[in-house]
Coordinates of C-alpha atoms in Angstrom, one line a residue:
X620 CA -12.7 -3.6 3.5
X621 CA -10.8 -3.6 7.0
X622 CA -7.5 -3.1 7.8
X623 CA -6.3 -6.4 8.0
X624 CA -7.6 -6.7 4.1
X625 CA -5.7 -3.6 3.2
X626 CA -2.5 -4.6 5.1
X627 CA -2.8 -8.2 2.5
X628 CA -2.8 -6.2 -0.3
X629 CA -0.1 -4.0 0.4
X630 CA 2.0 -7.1 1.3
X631 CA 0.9 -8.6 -2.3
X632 CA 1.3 -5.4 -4.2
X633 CA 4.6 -4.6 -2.3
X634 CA 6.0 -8.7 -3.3
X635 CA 5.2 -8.5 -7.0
X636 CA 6.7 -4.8 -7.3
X637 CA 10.1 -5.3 -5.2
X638 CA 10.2 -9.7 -6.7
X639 CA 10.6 -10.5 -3.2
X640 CA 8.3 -11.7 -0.4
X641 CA 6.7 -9.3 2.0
X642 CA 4.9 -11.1 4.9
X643 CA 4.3 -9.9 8.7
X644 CA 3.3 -6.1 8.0
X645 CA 2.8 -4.4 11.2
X646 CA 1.3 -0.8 11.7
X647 CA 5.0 1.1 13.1
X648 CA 6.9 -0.8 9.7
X649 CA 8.2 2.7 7.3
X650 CA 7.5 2.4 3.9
X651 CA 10.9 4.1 3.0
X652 CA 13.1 4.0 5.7
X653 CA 12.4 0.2 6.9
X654 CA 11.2 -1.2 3.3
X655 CA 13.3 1.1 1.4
X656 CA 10.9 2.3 -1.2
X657 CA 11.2 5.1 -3.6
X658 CA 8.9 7.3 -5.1
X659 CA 8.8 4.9 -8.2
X660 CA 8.6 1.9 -6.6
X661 CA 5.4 3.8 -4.3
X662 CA 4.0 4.7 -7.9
X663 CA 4.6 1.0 -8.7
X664 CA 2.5 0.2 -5.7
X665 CA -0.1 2.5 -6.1
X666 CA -0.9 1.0 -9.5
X667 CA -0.9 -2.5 -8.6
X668 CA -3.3 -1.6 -5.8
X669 CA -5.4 -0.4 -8.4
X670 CA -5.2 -3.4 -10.3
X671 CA -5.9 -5.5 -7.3
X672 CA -8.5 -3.6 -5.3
X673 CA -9.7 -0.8 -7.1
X674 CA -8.1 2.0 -5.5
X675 CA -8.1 5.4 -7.0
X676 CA -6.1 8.0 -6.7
X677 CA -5.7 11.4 -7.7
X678 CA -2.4 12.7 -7.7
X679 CA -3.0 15.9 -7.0
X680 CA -4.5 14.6 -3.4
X681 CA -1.2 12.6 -2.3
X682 CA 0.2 13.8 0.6
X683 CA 3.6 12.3 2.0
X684 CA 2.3 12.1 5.3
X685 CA 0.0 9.8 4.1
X686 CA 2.8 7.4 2.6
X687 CA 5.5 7.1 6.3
X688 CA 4.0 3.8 7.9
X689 CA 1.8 0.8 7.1
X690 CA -0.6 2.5 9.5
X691 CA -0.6 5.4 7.8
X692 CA -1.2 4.3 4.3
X693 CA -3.4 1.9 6.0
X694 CA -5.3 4.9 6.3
X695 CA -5.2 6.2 3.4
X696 CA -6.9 3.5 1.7
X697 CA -9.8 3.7 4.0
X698 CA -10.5 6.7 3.7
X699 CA -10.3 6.6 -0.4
X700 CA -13.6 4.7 0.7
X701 CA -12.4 1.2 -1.1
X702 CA -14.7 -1.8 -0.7
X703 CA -13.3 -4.5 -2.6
X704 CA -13.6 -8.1 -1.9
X705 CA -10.5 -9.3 -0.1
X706 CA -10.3 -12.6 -2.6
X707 CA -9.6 -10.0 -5.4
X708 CA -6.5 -8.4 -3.1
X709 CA -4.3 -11.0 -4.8
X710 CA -2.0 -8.7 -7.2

């Protein structure tokens, strides 16, 4: 999976959990302070991740740093090691 893949599927998880569109995710964007998430709706977007393209995570590993930009989370996923199929990113 490359970043562009992840990027999809954080703008698909991100539209079904906040019922609005999310299109044109760019590495500076701020989950919280540009998107406006909470830790809920983060938690809501972890799990449809999960659903979408398999990615685990152990909450005893999160880190806030990891969770401040698209690039960061970005990241993040990578480095959980996912390899889903793009096709599947649909949430």
């Amino acid at each position: 999976m490359d970043r562009q893949n992840v990027v999809t599927a954080l703008e698909n998880a991100l539209t079904h959990v906040l019922e609005r569109p999310v299109t044109g995710l760019h590495g500076d964007i701020r989950l919280f302070d540009d998107l406006h998430l909470d830790s809920t709706t983060m938690l809501e977007m972890l799990m449809a991740l999960e659903d979408s393209i398999g990615l685990v995570v152990d909450p005893e590993e999160l880190d806030a740093d990891d969770f401040v930009s698209v690039d960061t989370f970005t990241d993040f996923v990578l480095a959980s090691g996912v390899t889903a199929d793009p096709e599947r990113a649909a949430v």
